[in-house]
Tab-separated table of C-alpha atoms and ligand atoms in Angstrom:
chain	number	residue	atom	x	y	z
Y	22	UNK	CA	0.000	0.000	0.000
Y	23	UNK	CA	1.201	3.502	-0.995
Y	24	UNK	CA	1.499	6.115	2.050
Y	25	UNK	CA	2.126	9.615	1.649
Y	26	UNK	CA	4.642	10.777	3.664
Y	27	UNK	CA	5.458	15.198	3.731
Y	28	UNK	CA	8.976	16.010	4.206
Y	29	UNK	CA	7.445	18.014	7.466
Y	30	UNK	CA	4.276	17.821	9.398
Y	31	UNK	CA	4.582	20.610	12.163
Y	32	UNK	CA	2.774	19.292	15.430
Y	33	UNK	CA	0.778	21.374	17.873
Y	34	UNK	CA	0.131	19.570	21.240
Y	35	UNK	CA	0.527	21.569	23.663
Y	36	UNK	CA	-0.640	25.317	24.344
Y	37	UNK	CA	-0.858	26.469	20.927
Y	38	UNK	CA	-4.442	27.117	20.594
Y	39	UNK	CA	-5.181	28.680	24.309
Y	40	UNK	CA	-2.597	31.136	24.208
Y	41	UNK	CA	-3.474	32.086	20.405
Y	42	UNK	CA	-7.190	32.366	21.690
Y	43	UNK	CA	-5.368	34.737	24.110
Y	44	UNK	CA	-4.089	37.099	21.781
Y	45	UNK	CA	-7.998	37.289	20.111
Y	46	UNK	CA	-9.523	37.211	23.633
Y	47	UNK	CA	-7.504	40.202	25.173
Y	48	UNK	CA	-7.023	41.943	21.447
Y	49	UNK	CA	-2.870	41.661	22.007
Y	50	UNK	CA	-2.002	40.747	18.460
Y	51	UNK	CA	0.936	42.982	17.235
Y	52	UNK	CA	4.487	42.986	18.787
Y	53	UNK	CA	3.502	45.242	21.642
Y	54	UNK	CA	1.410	42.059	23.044
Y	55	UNK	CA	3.230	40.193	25.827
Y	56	UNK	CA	4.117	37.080	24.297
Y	57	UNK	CA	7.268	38.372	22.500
Y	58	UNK	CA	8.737	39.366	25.792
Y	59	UNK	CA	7.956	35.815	27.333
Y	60	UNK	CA	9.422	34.057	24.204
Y	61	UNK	CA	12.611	36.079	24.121
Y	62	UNK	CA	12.893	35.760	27.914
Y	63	UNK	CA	12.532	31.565	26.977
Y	64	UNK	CA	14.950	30.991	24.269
Y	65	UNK	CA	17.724	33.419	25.855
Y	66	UNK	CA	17.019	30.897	29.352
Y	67	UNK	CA	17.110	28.179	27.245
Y	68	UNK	CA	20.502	29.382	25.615
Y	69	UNK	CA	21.938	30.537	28.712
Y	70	UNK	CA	21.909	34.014	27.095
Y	71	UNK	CA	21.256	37.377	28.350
Y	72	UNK	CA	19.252	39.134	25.425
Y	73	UNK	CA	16.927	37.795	22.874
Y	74	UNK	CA	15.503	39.890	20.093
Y	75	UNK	CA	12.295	38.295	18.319
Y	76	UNK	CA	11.965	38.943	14.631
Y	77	UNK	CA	10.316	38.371	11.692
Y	78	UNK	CA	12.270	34.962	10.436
Y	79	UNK	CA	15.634	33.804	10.482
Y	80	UNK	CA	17.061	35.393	7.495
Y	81	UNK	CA	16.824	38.988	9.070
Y	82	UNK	CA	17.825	38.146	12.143
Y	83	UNK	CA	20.988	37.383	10.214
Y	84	UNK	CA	20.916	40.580	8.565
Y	85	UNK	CA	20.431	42.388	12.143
Y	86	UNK	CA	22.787	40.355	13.674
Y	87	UNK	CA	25.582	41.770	10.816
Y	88	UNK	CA	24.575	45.077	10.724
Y	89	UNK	CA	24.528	45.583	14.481
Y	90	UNK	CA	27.916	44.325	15.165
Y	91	UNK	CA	29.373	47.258	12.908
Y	92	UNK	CA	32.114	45.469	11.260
Y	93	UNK	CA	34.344	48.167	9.133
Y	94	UNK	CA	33.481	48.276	5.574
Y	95	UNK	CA	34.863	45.666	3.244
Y	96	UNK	CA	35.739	43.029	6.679
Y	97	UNK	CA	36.467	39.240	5.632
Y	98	UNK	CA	33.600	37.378	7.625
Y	99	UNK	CA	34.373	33.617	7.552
Y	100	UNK	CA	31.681	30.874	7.131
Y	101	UNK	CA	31.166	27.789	4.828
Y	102	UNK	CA	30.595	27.787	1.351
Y	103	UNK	CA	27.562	24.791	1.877
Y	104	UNK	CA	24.364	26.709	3.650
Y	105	UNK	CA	21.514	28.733	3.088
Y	106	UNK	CA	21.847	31.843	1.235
Y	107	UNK	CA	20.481	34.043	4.236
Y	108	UNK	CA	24.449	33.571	5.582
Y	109	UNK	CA	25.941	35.195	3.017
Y	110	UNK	CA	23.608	38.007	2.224
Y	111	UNK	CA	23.339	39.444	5.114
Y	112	UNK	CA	27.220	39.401	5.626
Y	113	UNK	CA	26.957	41.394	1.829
Y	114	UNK	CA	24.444	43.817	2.864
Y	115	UNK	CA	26.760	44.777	5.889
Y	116	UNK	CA	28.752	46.189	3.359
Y	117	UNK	CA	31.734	42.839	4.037
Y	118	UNK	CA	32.629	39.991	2.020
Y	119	UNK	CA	32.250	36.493	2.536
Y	120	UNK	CA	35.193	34.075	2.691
Y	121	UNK	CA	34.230	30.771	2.075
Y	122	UNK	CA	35.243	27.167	3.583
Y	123	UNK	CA	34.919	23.947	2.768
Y	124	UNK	CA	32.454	21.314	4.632
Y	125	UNK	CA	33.926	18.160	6.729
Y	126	UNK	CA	32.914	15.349	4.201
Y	127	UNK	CA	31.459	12.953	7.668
Y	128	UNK	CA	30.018	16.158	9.782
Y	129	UNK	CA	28.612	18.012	6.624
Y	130	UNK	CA	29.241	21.069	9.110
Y	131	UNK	CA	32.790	23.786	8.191
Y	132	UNK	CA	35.719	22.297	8.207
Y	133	UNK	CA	37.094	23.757	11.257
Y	134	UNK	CA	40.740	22.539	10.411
Y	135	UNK	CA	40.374	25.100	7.254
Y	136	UNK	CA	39.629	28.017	8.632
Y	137	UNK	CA	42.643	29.786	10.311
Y	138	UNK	CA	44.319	29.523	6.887
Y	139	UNK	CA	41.759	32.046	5.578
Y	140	UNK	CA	42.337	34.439	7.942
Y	141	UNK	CA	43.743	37.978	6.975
Y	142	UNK	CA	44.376	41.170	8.177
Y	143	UNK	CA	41.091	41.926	6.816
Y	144	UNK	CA	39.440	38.630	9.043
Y	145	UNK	CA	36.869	40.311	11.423
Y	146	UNK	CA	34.268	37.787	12.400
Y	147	UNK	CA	33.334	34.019	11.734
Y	148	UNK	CA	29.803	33.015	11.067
Y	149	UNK	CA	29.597	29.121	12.579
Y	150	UNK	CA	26.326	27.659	10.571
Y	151	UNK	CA	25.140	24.337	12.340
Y	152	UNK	CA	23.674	21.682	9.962
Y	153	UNK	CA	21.155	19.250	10.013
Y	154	UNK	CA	21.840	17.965	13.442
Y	155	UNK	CA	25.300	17.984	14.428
Y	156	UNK	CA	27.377	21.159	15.591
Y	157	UNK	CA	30.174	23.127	14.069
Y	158	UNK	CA	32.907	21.846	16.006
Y	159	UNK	CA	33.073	24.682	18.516
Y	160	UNK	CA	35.814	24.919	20.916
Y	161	UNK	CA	39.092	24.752	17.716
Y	162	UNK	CA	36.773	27.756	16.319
Y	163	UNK	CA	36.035	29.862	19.634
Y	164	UNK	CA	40.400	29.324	19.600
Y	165	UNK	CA	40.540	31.033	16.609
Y	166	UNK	CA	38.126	33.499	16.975
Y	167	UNK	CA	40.037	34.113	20.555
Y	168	UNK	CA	43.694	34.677	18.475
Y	169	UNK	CA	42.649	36.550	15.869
Y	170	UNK	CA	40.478	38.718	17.406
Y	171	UNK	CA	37.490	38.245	15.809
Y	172	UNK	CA	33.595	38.027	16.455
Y	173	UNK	CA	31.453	35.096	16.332
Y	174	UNK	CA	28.079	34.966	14.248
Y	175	UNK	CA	26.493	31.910	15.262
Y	176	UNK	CA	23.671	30.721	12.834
Y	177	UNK	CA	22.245	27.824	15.665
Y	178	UNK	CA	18.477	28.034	13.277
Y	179	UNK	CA	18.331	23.676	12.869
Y	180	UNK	CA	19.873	23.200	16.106
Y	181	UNK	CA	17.539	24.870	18.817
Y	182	UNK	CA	18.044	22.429	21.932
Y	183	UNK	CA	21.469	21.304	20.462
Y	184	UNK	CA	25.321	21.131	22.325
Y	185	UNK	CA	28.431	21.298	21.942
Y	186	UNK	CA	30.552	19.535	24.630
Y	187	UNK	CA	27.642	20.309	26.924
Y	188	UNK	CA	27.410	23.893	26.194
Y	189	UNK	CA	24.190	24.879	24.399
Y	190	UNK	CA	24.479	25.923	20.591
Y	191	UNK	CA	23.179	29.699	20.497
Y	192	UNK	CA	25.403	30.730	23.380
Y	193	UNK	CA	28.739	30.872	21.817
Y	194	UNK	CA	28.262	33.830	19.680
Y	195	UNK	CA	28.688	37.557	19.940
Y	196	UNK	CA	25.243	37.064	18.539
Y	197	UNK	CA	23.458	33.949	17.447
Y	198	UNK	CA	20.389	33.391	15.359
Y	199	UNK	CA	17.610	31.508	15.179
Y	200	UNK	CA	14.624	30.616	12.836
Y	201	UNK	CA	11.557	29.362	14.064
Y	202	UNK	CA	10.137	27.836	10.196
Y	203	UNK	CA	7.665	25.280	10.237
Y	204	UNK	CA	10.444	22.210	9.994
Y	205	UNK	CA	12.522	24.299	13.086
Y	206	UNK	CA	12.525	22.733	16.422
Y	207	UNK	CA	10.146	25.362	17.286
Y	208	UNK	CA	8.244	27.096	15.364
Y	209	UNK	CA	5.997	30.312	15.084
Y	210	UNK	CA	4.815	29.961	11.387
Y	211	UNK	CA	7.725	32.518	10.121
Y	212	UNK	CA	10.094	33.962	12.600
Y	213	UNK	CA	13.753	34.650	13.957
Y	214	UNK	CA	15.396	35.360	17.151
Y	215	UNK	CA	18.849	37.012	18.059
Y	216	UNK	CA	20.623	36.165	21.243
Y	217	UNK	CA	23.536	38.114	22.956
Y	218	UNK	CA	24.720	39.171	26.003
Y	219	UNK	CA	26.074	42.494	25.190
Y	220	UNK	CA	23.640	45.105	26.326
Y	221	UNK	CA	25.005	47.807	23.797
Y	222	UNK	CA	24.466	45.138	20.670
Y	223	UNK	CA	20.999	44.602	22.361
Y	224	UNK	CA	19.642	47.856	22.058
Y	225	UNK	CA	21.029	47.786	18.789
Y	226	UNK	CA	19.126	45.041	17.767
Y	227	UNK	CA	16.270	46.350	19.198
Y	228	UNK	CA	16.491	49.859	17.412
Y	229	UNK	CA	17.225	47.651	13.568
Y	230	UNK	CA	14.019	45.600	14.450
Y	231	UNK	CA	11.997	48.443	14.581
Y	232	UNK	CA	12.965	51.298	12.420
Y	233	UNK	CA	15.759	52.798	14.339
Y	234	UNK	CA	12.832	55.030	16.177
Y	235	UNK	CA	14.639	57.317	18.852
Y	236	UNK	CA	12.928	57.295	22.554
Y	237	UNK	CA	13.391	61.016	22.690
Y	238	UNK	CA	11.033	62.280	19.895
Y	239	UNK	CA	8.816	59.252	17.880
Y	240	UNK	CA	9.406	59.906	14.220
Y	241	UNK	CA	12.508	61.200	14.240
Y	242	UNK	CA	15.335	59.217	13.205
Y	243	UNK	CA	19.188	59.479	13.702
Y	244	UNK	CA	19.940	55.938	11.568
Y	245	UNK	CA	17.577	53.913	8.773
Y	246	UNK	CA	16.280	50.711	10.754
Y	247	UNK	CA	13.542	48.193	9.434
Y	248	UNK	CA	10.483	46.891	10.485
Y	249	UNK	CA	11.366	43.322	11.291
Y	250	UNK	CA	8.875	43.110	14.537
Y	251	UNK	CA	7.590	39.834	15.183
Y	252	UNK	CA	3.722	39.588	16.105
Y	253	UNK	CA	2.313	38.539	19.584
Y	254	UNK	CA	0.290	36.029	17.752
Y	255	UNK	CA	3.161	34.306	16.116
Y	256	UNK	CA	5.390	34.591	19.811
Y	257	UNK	CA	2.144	32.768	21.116
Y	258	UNK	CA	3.032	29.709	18.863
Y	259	UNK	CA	6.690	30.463	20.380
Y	260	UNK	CA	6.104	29.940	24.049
Y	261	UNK	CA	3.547	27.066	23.779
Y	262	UNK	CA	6.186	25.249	21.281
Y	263	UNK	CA	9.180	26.047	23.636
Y	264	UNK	CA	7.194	24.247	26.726
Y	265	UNK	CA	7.866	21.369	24.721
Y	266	UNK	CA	11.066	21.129	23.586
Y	267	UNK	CA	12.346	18.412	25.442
Y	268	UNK	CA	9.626	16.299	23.914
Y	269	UNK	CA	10.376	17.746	20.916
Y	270	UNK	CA	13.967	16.732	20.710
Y	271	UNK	CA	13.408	13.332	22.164
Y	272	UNK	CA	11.300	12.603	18.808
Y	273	UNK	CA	13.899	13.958	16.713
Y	274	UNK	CA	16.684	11.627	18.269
Y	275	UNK	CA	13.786	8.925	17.590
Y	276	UNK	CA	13.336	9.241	14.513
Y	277	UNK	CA	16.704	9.229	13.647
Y	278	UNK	CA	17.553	6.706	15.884
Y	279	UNK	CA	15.179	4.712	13.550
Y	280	UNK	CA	16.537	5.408	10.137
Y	281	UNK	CA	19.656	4.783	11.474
Y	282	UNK	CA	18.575	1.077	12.359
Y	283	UNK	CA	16.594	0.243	9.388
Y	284	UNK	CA	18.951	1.734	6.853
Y	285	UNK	CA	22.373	0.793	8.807
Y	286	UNK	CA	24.583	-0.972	5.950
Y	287	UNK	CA	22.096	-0.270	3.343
Y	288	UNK	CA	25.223	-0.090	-0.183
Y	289	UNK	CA	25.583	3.291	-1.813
Y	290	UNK	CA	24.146	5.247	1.347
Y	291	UNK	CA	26.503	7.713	3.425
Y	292	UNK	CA	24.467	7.991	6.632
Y	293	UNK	CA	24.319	10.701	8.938
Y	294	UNK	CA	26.941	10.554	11.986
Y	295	UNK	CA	24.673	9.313	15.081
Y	296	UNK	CA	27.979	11.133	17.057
Y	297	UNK	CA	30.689	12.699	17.206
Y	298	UNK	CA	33.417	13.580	19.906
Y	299	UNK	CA	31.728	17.129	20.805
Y	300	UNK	CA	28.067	16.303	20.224
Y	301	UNK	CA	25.010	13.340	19.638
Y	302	UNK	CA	23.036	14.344	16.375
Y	303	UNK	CA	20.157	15.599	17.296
Y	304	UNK	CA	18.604	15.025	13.549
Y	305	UNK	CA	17.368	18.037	12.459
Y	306	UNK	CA	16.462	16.384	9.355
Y	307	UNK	CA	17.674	13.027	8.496
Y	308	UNK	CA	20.079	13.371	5.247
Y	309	UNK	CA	21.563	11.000	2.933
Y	310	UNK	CA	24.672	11.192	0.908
Y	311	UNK	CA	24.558	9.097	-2.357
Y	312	UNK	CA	27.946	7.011	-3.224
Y	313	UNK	CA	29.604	6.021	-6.344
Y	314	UNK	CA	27.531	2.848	-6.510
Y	315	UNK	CA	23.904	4.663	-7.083
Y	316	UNK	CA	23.746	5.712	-10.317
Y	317	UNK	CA	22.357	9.040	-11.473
Y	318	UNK	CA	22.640	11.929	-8.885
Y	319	UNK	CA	20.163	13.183	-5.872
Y	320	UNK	CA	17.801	15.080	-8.158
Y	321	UNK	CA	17.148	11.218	-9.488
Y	322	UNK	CA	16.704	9.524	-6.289
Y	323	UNK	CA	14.183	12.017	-4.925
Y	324	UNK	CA	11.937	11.793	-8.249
Y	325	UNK	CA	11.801	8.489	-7.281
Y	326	UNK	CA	11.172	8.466	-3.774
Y	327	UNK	CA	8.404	11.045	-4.188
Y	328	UNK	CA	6.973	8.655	-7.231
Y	329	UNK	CA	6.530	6.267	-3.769
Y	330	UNK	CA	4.844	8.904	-2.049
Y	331	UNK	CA	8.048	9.905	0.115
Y	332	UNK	CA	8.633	13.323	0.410
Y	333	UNK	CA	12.020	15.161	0.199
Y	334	UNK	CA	14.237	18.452	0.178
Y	335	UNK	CA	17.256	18.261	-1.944
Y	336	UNK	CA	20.398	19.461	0.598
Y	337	UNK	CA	21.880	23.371	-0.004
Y	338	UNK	CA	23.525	24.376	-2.907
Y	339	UNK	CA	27.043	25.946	-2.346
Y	340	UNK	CA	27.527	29.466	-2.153
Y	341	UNK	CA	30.569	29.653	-4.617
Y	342	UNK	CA	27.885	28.004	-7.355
Y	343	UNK	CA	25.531	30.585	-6.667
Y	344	UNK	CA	24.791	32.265	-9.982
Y	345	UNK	CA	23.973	35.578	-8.171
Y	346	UNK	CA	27.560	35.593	-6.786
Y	347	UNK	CA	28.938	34.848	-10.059
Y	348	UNK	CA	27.269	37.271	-11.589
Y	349	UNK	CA	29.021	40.121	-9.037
Y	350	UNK	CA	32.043	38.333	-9.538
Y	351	UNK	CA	32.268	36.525	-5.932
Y	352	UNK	CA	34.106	33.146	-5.895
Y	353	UNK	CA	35.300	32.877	-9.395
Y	354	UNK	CA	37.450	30.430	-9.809
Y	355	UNK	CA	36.502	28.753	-5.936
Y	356	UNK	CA	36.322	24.901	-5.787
Y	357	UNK	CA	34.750	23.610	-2.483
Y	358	UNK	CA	34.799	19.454	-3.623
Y	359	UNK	CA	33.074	18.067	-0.277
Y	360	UNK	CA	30.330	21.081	-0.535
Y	361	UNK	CA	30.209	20.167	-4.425
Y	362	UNK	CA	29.065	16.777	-3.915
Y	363	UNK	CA	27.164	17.108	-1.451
Y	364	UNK	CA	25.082	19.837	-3.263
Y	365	UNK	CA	24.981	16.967	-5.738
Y	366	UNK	CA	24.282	13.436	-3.908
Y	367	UNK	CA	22.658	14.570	-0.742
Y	368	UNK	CA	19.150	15.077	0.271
Y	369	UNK	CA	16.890	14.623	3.294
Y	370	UNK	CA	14.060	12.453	4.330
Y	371	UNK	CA	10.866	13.003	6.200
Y	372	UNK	CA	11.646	13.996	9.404
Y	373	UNK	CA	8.303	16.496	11.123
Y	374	UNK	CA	7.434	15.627	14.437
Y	375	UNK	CA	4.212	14.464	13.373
Y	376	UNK	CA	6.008	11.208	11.334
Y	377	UNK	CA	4.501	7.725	12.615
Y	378	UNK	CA	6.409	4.742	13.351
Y	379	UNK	CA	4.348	3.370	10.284
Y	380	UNK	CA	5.817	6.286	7.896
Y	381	UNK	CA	9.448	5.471	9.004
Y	382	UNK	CA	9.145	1.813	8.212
Y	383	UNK	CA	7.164	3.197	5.167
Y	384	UNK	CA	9.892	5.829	4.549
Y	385	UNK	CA	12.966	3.198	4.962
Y	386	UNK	CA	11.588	0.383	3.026
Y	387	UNK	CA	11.185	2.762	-0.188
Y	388	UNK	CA	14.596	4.084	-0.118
Y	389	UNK	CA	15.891	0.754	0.233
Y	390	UNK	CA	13.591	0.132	-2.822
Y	391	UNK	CA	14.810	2.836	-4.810
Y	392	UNK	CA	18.543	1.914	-3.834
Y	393	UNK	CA	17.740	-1.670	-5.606
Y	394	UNK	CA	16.800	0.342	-8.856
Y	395	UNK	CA	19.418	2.862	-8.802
Y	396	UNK	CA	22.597	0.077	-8.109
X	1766	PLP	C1	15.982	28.044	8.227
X	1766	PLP	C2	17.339	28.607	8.230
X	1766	PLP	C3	17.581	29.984	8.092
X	1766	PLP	C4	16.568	30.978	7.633
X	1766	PLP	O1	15.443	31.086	8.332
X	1766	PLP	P1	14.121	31.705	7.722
X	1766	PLP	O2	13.281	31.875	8.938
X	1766	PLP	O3	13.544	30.720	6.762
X	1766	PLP	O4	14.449	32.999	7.071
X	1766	PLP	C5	18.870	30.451	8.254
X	1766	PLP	N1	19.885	29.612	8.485
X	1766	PLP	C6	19.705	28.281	8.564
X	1766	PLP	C7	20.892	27.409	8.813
X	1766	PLP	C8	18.431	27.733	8.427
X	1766	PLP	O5	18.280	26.408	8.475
């Protein structure tokens, strides 16, 4: 029998609905209403982090995050060539330049070892992106962040809940982001958060969010800001979805746990690391490298897959391949091979919270299937 399986079925359980009747009951529904200040105050706890700054969604918290650290003009910010594009545009429209790395071919995540050779006298920050479930490897990179002098951008948006040798992911950077998308750990619909501890980059978060308004005189402004407020409606989602985050996270480990049995030693399949010596995946998504001994590429295997109902996201697609960064003459000439391939051969699997043990099996059995076709 053929199942249909999404790539991601949010799940609300817990206080979802009661607090959103809240925001219709006592008429609190734009980012004055007091849900925003109870989610910040959450994720900063949860983070270990002084500061959090609700926004809009993850790719402008990025951009705040950039623009409020007030790098000089034309800085080197480091950060790896395989992510989402978010990374690398806002470090653009801070007026800097992105210098690109290479991924760990096992980890998926920067190569860590790769960085310090990258660093100039132009270096001023590192942007550590966190993928699909496992950590950048932090404590080599806080090193030579510590050396060189430079500030951290920590992109922690798949890894809400994660660690890194105990230490919670979205508390080792000058500022760290979050996104809180449908497939995110937690999620308000669209949204983004900042953390910090700096009270200085605070209120200058806080001033970027919403249009750089002065407390002096309303409608005057010394500096252009945007209007990147998040609503007390989508906060609401926020807090009831952060009550649950340990439940949350023990699914994700589940589910993962359960590919990981039913498609351990399954030919042509590079499996996500269950570990490594800094941190336990936490499977974000589940994702799945092809080998030399599938033939055709990932864009092939999914077509297939979703032919059996299975739903899937191809992985990122490198930075230094990005046509809009050829196009203003970024990269040219850059060769990244792990973040290559895995732009080519990788993809991920249905992983939402919602998945039933049923739709794993279901899920496994049809890669395994397609694997058969494809050998
Ligand atoms: C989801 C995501 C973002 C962007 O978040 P949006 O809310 O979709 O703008 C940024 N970085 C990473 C690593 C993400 O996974």
């Amino acid at each position: 029998m053929m199942l249909n399986v999404p790539v991601n079925e949010p799940l609300f359980s817990g206080n979802e609905k009661k607090y959103l009747n809240e925001c219709i009951d006592t008429g609190w529904i734009s980012s004055e209403g007091p849900f925003v200040g109870r989610f910040e105050t959450g994720m900063a706890d949860l983070c270990g982090r002084k500061h959090g700054i609700a926004v809009c969604n993850g790719s402008v918290a990025l951009d705040v995050a950039l623009q409020a650290l007030e790098l000089p003009p034309n800085s080197e910010v480091i950060m790896p060539s395989f992510t989402i594009i978010s990374c690398a545009s806002a470090i653009i429209r801070a007026g800097c330049t992105p210098v690109l790395i290479d991924s760990d071919a096992l980890t998926w995540n920067m190569d860590v070892s790769q960085v310090e050779s990258k660093v100039t006298s132009k270096t001023k920050a590192i942007m550590a992106v966190h993928l699909y479930g496992l950590p950048v490897e932090m404590q080599p990179l806080m090193e030579i962040a510590a050396k060189y002098d430079l500030k951290v951008i920590e992109d922690a948006a798949e890894e809400i809940g994660q660690k890194c040798d105990g230490i919670p992911c979205g508390s080792f950077g000058n500022v760290s982001c979050f996104s809180f998308y449908p497939n995110k750990h937690v999620t308000t619909g669209e949204g983004g958060m900042i953390l910090c501890d700096d009270n200085e980059l605070y209120e200058k978060c806080r001033s970027l969010r919403n249009l750089c308004f002065i407390p002096e005189r309303r409608f005057v402004h010394r500096e252009l800001g945007y209007n990147f407020r998040i609503s007390n409606i989508q906060a609401a989602l926020g807090v009831a979805q952060l009550e649950k985050i340990e439940a949350t996270l023990r699914k994700k480990r589940y589910i993962g746990a359960r590919y990981q049995e039913l498609l351990n030693g399954v030919k042509g399949l590079q499996l996500p690391l269950p570990k490594t010596v800094y941190a336990e995946n936490l499977y974000w998504v589940f994702g799945i490298l092809l080998d030399e001994c599938i033939s055709g590429d990932a864009k092939e295997f999914e077509k297939r897959l979703q032919a059996r109902g299975v739903g899937t996201r191809p992985f990122f697609w490198p930075m230094h391949e990005q046509p809009v960064f050829q196009k203003q003459g970024l990269f040219s000439g850059e060769h990244y091979p792990v973040a290559e391939n895995l732009a080519r051969k990788g993809f991920y699997i249905p992983s939402g919270l919602a998945l039933t043990d049923e739709q794993i099996e279901y899920v496994a059995a049809q890669v395994k299937a397609v694997v058969e076709e494809l050998s």
